[in-house]
PDB file of C-alpha atoms and ligand atoms in Angstrom:
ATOM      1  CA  UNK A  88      87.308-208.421-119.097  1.00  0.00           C
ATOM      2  CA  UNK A  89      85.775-210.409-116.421  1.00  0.00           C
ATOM      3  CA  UNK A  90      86.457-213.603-114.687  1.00  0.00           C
ATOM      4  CA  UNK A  91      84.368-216.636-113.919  1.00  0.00           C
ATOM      5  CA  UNK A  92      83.000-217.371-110.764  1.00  0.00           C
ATOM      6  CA  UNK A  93      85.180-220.568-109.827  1.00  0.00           C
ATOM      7  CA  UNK A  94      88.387-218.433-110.596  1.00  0.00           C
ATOM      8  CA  UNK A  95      87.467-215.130-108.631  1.00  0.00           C
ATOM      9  CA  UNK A  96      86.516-217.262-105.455  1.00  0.00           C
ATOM     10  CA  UNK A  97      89.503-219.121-105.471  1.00  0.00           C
ATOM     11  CA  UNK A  98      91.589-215.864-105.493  1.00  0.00           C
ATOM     12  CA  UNK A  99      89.690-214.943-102.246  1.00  0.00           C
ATOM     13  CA  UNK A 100      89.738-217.699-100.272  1.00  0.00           C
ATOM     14  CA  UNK A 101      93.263-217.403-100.696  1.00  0.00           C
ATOM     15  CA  UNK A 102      93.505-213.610 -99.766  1.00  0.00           C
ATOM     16  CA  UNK A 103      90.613-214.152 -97.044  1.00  0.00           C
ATOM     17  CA  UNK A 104      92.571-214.102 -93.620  1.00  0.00           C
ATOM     18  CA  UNK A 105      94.890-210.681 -94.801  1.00  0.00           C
ATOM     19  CA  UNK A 106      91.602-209.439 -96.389  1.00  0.00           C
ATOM     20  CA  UNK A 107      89.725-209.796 -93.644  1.00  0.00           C
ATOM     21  CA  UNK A 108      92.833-207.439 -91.694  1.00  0.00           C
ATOM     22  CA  UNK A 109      93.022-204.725 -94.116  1.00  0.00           C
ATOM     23  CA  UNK A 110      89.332-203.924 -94.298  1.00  0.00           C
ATOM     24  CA  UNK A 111      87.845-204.655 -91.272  1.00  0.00           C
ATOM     25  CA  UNK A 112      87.299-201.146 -90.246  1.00  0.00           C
ATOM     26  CA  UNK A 113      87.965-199.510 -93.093  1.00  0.00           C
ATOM     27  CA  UNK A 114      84.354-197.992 -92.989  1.00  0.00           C
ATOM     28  CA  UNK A 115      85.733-195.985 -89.983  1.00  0.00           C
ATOM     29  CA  UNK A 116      87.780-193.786 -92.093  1.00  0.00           C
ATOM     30  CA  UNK A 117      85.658-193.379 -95.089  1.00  0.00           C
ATOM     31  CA  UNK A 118      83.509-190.269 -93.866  1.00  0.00           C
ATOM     32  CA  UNK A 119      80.912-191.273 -97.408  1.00  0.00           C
ATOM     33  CA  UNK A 120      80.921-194.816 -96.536  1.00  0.00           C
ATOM     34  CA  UNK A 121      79.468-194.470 -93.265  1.00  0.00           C
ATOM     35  CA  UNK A 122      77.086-191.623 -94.610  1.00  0.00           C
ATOM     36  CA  UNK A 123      75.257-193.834 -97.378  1.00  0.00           C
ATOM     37  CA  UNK A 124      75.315-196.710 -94.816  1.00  0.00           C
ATOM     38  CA  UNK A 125      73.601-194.401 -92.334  1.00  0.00           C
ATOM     39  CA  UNK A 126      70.894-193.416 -95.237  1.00  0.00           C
ATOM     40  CA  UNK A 127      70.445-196.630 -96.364  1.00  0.00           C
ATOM     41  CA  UNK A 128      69.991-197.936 -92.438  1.00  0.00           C
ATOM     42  CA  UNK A 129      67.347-194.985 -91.983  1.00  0.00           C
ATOM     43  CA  UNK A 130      65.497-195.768 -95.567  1.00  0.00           C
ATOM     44  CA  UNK A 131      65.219-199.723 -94.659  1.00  0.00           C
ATOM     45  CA  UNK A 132      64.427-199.219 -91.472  1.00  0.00           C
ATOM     46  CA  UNK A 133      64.463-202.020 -88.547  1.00  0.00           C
ATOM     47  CA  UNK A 134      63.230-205.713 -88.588  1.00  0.00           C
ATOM     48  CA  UNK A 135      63.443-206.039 -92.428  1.00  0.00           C
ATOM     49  CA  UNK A 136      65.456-208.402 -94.110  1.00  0.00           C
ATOM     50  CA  UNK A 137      68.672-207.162 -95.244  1.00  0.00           C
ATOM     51  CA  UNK A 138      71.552-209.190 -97.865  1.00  0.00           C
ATOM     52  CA  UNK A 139      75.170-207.548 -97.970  1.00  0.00           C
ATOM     53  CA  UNK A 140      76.199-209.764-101.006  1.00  0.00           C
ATOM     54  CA  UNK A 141      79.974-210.005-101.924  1.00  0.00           C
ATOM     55  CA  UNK A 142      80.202-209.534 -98.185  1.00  0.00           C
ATOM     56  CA  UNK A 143      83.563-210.352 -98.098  1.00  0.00           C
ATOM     57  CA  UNK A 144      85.130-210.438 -94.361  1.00  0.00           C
ATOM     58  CA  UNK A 145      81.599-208.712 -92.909  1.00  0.00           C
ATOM     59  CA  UNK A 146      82.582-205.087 -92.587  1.00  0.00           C
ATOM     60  CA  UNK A 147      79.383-203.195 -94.067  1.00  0.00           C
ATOM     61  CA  UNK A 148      77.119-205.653 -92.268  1.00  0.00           C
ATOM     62  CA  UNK A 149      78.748-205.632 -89.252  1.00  0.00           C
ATOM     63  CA  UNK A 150      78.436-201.653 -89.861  1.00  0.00           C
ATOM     64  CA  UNK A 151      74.412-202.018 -90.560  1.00  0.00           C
ATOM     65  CA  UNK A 152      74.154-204.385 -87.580  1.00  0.00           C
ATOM     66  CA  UNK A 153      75.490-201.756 -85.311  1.00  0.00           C
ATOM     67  CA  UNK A 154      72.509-199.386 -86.851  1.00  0.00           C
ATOM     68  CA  UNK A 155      69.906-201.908 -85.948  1.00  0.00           C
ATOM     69  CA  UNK A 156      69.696-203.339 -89.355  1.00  0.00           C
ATOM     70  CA  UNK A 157      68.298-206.894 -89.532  1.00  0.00           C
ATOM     71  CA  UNK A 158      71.371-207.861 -92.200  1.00  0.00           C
ATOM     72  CA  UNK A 159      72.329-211.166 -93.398  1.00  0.00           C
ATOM     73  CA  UNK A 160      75.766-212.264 -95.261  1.00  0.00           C
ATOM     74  CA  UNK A 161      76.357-213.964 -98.809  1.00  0.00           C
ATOM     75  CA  UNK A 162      79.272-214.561-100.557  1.00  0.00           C
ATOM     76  CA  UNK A 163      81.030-216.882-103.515  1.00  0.00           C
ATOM     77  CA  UNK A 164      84.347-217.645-101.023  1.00  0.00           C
ATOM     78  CA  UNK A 165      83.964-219.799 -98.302  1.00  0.00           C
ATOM     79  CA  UNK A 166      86.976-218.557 -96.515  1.00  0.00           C
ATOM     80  CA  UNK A 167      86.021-215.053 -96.826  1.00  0.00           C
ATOM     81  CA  UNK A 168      82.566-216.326 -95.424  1.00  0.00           C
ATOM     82  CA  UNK A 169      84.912-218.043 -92.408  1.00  0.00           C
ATOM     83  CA  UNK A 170      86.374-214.536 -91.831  1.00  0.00           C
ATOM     84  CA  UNK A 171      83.050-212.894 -91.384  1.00  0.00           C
ATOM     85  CA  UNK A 172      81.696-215.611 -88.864  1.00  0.00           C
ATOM     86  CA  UNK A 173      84.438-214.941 -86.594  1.00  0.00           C
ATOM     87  CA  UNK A 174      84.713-211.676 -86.865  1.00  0.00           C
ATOM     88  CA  UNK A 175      80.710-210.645 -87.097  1.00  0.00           C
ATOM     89  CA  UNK A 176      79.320-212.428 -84.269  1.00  0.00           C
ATOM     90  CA  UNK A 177      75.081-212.761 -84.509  1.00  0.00           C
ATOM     91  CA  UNK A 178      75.121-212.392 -88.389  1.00  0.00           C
ATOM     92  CA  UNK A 179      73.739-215.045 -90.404  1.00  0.00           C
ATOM     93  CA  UNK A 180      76.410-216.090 -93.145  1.00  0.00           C
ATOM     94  CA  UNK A 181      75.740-218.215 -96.418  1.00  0.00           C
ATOM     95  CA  UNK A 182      77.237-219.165 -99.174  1.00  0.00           C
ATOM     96  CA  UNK A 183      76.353-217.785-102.648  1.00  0.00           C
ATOM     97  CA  UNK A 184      76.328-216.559-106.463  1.00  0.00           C
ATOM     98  CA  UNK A 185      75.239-213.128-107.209  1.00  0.00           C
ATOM     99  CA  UNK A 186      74.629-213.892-110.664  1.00  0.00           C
ATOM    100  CA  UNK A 187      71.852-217.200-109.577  1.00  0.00           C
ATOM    101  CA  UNK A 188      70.327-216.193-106.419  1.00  0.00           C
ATOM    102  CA  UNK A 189      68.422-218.997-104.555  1.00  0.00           C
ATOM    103  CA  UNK A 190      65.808-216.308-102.422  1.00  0.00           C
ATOM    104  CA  UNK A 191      62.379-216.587-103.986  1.00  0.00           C
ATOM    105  CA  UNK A 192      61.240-213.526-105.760  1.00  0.00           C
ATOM    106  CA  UNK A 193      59.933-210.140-103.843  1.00  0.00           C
ATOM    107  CA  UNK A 194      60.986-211.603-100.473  1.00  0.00           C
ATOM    108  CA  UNK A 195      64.236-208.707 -99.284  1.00  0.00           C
ATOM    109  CA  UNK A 196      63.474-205.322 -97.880  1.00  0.00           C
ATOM    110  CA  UNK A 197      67.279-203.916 -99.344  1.00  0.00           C
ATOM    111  CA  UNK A 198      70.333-205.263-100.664  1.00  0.00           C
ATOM    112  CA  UNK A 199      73.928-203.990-100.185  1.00  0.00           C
ATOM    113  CA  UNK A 200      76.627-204.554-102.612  1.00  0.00           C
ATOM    114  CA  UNK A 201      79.959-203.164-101.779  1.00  0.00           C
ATOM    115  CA  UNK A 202      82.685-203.748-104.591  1.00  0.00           C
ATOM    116  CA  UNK A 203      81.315-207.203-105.469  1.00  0.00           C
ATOM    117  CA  UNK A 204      80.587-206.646-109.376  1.00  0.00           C
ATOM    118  CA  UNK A 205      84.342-205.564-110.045  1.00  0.00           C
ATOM    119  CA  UNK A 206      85.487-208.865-111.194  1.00  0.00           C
ATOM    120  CA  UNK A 207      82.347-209.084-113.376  1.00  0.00           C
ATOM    121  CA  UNK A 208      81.767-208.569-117.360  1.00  0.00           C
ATOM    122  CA  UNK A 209      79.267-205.682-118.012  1.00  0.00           C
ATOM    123  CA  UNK A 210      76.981-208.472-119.124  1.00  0.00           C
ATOM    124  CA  UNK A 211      77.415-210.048-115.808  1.00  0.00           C
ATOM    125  CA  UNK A 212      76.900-207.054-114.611  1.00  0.00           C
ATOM    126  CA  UNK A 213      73.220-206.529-115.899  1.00  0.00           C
ATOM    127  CA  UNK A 214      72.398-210.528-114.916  1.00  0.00           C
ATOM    128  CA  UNK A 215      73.636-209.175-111.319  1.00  0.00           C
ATOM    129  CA  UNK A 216      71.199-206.406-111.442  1.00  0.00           C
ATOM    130  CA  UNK A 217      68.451-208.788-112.678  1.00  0.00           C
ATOM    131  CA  UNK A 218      68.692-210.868-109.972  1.00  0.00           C
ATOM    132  CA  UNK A 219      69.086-208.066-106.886  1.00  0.00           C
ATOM    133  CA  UNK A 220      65.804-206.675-108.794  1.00  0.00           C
ATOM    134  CA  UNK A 221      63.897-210.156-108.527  1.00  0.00           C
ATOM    135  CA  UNK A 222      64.563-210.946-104.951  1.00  0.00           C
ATOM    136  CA  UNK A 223      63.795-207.430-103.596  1.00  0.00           C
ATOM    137  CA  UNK A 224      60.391-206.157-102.537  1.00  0.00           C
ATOM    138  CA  UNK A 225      58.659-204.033-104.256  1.00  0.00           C
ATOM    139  CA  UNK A 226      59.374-200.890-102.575  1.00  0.00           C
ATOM    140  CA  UNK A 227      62.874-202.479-101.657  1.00  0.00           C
ATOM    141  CA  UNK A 228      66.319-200.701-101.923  1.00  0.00           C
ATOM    142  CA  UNK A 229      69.795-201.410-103.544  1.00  0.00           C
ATOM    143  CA  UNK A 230      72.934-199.863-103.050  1.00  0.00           C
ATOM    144  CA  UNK A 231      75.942-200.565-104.615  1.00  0.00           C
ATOM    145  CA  UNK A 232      79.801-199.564-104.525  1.00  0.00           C
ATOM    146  CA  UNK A 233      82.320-199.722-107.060  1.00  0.00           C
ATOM    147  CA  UNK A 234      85.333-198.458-108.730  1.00  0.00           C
ATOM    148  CA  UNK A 235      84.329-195.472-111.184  1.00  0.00           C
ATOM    149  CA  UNK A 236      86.096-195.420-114.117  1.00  0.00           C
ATOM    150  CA  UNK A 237      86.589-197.476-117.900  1.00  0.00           C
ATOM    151  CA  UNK A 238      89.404-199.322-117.041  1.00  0.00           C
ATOM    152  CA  UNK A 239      90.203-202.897-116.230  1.00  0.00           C
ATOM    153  CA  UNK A 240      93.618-203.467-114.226  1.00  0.00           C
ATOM    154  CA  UNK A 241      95.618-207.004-113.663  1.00  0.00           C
ATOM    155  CA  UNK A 242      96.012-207.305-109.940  1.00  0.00           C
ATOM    156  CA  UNK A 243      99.559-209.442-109.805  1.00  0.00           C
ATOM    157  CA  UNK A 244     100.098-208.492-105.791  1.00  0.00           C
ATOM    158  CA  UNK A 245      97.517-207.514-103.317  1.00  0.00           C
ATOM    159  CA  UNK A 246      98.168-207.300 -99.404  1.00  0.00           C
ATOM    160  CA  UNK A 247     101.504-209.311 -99.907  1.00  0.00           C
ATOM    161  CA  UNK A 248     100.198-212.066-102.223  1.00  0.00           C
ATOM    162  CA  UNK A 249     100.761-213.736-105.428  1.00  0.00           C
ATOM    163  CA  UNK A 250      97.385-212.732-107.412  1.00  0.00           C
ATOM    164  CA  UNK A 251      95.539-213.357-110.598  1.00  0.00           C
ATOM    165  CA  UNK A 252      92.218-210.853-110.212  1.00  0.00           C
ATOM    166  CA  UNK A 253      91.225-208.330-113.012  1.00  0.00           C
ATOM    167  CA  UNK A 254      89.069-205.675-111.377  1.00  0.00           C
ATOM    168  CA  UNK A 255      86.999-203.335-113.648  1.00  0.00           C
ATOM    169  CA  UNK A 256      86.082-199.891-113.035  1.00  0.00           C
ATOM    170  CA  UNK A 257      82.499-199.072-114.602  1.00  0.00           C
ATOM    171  CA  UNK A 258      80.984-195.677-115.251  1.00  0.00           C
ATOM    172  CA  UNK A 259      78.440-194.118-113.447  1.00  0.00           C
ATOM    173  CA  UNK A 260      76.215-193.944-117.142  1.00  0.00           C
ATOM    174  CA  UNK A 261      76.863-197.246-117.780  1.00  0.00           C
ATOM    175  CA  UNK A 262      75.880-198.461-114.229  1.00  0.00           C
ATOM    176  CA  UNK A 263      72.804-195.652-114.149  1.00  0.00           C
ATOM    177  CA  UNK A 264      71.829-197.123-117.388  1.00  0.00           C
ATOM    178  CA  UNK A 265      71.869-200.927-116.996  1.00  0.00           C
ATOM    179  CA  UNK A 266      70.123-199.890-113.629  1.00  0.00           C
ATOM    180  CA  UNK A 267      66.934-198.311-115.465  1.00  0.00           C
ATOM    181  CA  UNK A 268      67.090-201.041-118.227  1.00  0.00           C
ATOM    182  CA  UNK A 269      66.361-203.501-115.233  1.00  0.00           C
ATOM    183  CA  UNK A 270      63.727-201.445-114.025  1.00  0.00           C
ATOM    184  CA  UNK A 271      65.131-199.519-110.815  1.00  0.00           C
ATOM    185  CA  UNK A 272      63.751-196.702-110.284  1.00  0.00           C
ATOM    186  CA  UNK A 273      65.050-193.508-108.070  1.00  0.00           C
ATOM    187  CA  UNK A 274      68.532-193.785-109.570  1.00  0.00           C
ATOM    188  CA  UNK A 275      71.029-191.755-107.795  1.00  0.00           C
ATOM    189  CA  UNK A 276      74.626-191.524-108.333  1.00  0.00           C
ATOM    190  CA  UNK A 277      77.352-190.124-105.533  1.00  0.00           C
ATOM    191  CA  UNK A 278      81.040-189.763-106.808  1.00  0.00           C
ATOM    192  CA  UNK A 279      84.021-189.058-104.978  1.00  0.00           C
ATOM    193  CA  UNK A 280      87.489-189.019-105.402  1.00  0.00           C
ATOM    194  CA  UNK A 281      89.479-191.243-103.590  1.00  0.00           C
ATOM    195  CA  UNK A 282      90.676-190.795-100.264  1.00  0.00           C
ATOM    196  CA  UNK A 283      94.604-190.181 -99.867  1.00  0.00           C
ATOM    197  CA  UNK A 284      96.873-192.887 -97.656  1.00  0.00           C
ATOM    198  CA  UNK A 285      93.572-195.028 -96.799  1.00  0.00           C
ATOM    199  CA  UNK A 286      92.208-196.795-100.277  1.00  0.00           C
ATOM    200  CA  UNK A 287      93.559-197.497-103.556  1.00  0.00           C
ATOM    201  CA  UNK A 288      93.341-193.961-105.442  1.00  0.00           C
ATOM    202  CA  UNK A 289      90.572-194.502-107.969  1.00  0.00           C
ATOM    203  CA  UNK A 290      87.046-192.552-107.704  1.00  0.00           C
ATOM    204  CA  UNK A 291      84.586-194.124-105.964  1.00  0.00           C
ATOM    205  CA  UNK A 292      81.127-194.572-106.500  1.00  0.00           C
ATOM    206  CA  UNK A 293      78.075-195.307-104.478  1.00  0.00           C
ATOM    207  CA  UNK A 294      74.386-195.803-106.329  1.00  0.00           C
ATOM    208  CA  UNK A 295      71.088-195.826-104.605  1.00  0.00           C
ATOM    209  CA  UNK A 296      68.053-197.502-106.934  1.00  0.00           C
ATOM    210  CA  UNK A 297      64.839-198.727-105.857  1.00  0.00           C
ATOM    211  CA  UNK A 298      62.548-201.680-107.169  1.00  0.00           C
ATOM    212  CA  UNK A 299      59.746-199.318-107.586  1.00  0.00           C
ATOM    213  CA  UNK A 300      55.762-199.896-105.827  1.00  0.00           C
ATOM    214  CA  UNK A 301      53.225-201.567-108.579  1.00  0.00           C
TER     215      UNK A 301
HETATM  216  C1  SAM B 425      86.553-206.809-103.478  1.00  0.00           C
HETATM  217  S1  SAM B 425      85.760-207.981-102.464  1.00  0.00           S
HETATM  218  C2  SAM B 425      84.574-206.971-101.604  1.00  0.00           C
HETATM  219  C3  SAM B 425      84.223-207.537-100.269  1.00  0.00           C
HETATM  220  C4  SAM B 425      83.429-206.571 -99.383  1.00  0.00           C
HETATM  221  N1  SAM B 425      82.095-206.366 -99.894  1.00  0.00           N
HETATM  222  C5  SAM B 425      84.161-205.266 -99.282  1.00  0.00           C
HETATM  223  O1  SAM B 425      83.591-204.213 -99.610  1.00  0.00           O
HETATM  224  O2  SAM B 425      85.313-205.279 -98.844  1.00  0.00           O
HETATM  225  C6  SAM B 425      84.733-208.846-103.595  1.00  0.00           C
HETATM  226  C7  SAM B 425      83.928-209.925-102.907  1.00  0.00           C
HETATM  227  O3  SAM B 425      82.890-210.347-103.771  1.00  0.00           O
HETATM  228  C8  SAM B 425      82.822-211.737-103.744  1.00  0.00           C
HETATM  229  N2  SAM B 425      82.257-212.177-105.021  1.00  0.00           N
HETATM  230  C9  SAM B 425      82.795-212.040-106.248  1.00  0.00           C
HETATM  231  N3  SAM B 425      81.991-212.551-107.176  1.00  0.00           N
HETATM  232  C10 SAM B 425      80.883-213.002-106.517  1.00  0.00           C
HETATM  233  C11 SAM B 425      79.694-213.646-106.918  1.00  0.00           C
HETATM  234  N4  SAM B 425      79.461-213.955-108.210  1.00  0.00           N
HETATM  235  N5  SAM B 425      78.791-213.975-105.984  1.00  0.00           N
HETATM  236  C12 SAM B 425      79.017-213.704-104.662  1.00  0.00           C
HETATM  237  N6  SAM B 425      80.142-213.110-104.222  1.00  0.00           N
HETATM  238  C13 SAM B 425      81.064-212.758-105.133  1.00  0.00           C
HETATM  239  C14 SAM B 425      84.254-212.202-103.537  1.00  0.00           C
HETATM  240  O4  SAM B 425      84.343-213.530-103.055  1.00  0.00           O
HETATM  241  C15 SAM B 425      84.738-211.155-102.557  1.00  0.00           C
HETATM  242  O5  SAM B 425      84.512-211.544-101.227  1.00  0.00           O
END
């Protein structure tokens, strides 16, 4: 199950404003969010060009920013993209497809990706991958967030609104694998289960892979 791009964003800039409430800080009470953010912040390092894309309402930049990282913002939804302006002052924002990236090849130190390939096919999933692997550096890191699991559900209501999104969990092999196939290297997998009262209760899981030196 997946759905196309013109769908999903329309689904978000209609969610964008209550989106943009429920998650804002969420970061603050997710003890393993703000630990791979942390990593990630110390791997990258400062004044090196940084993409959170799916960014949503801004919350993991805004968290990277705060660490010094030099991050920038992309998303499909242009409403979601309003959200983050105003509530991420001094991040650059644009507008943009995961699956057709318009940076020119080798030119981004690290790439975060936060829940953004849930409402994607597993072969949209693997054109994702291809294009966070052209655009980074040699060198450069990815991580990525998602639901862990083999399941797609039918979201009908979310945060008190009509909805039409199907969000698919992927494993942690079949992420790990499309990964390699790309040619990421350094593949590691963290897995946690989720965390009670604060998120939706499905495992989570966070994957570090690097575009590896010639
Ligand atoms: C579940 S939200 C996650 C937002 C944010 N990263 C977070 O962790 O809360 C999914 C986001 O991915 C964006 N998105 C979905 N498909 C995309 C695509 N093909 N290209 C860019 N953004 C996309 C949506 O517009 C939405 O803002």
């Amino acid at each position: 199950m997946g759905q196309g791009p013109d769908e999903v964003k329309k689904q978000y800039d209609m969610l964008a404003k209550e989106y943009g409430d429920a998650f804002a800080g969420e970061h603050e009470k997710k003890p393993m969010d703000r630990e791979v953010l942390r990593r990630f912040s110390r791997e990258i390092g400062k004044g090196r060009p940084v993409w959170d894309l799916g960014c949503g309402p801004g919350q993991t930049a805004k968290y990277l920013k705060d660490l010094g990282v030099e991050i920038s913002g992309m998303d499909l939804s242009e409403k979601m993209l309003d959200e983050a302006v105003t509530r991420c002052p001094g991040i650059p924002f644009r507008k943009g497809n995961l699956l057709d990236l318009e940076f020119e090849n080798d030119s981004v130190a690290g790439v975060v990706s936060f829940y953004a390939i849930i409402h994607f096919k597993k072969e949209q999933v693997e054109t994702a991958f291809r294009e966070v692997f052209r655009v980074l550096r040699p060198g450069g890191l990815f991580l990525l967030a998602f639901h862990a699991g083999e399941r797609t559900i039918h979201v009908e209501t979310f945060l008190g609104k009509k909805t039409d999104l199907h969000v698919t969990f992927f494993t942690t092999d079949f992420v790990a694998r499309c990964l390699e196939k790309t040619g990421f290297a350094g593949i590691e997998v963290i897995e946690r289960a989720p965390y009670p009262g604060v998120e939706y209760p499905s495992r989570r899981a966070y994957v570090f892979a690097a575009k590896p030196l010639p």
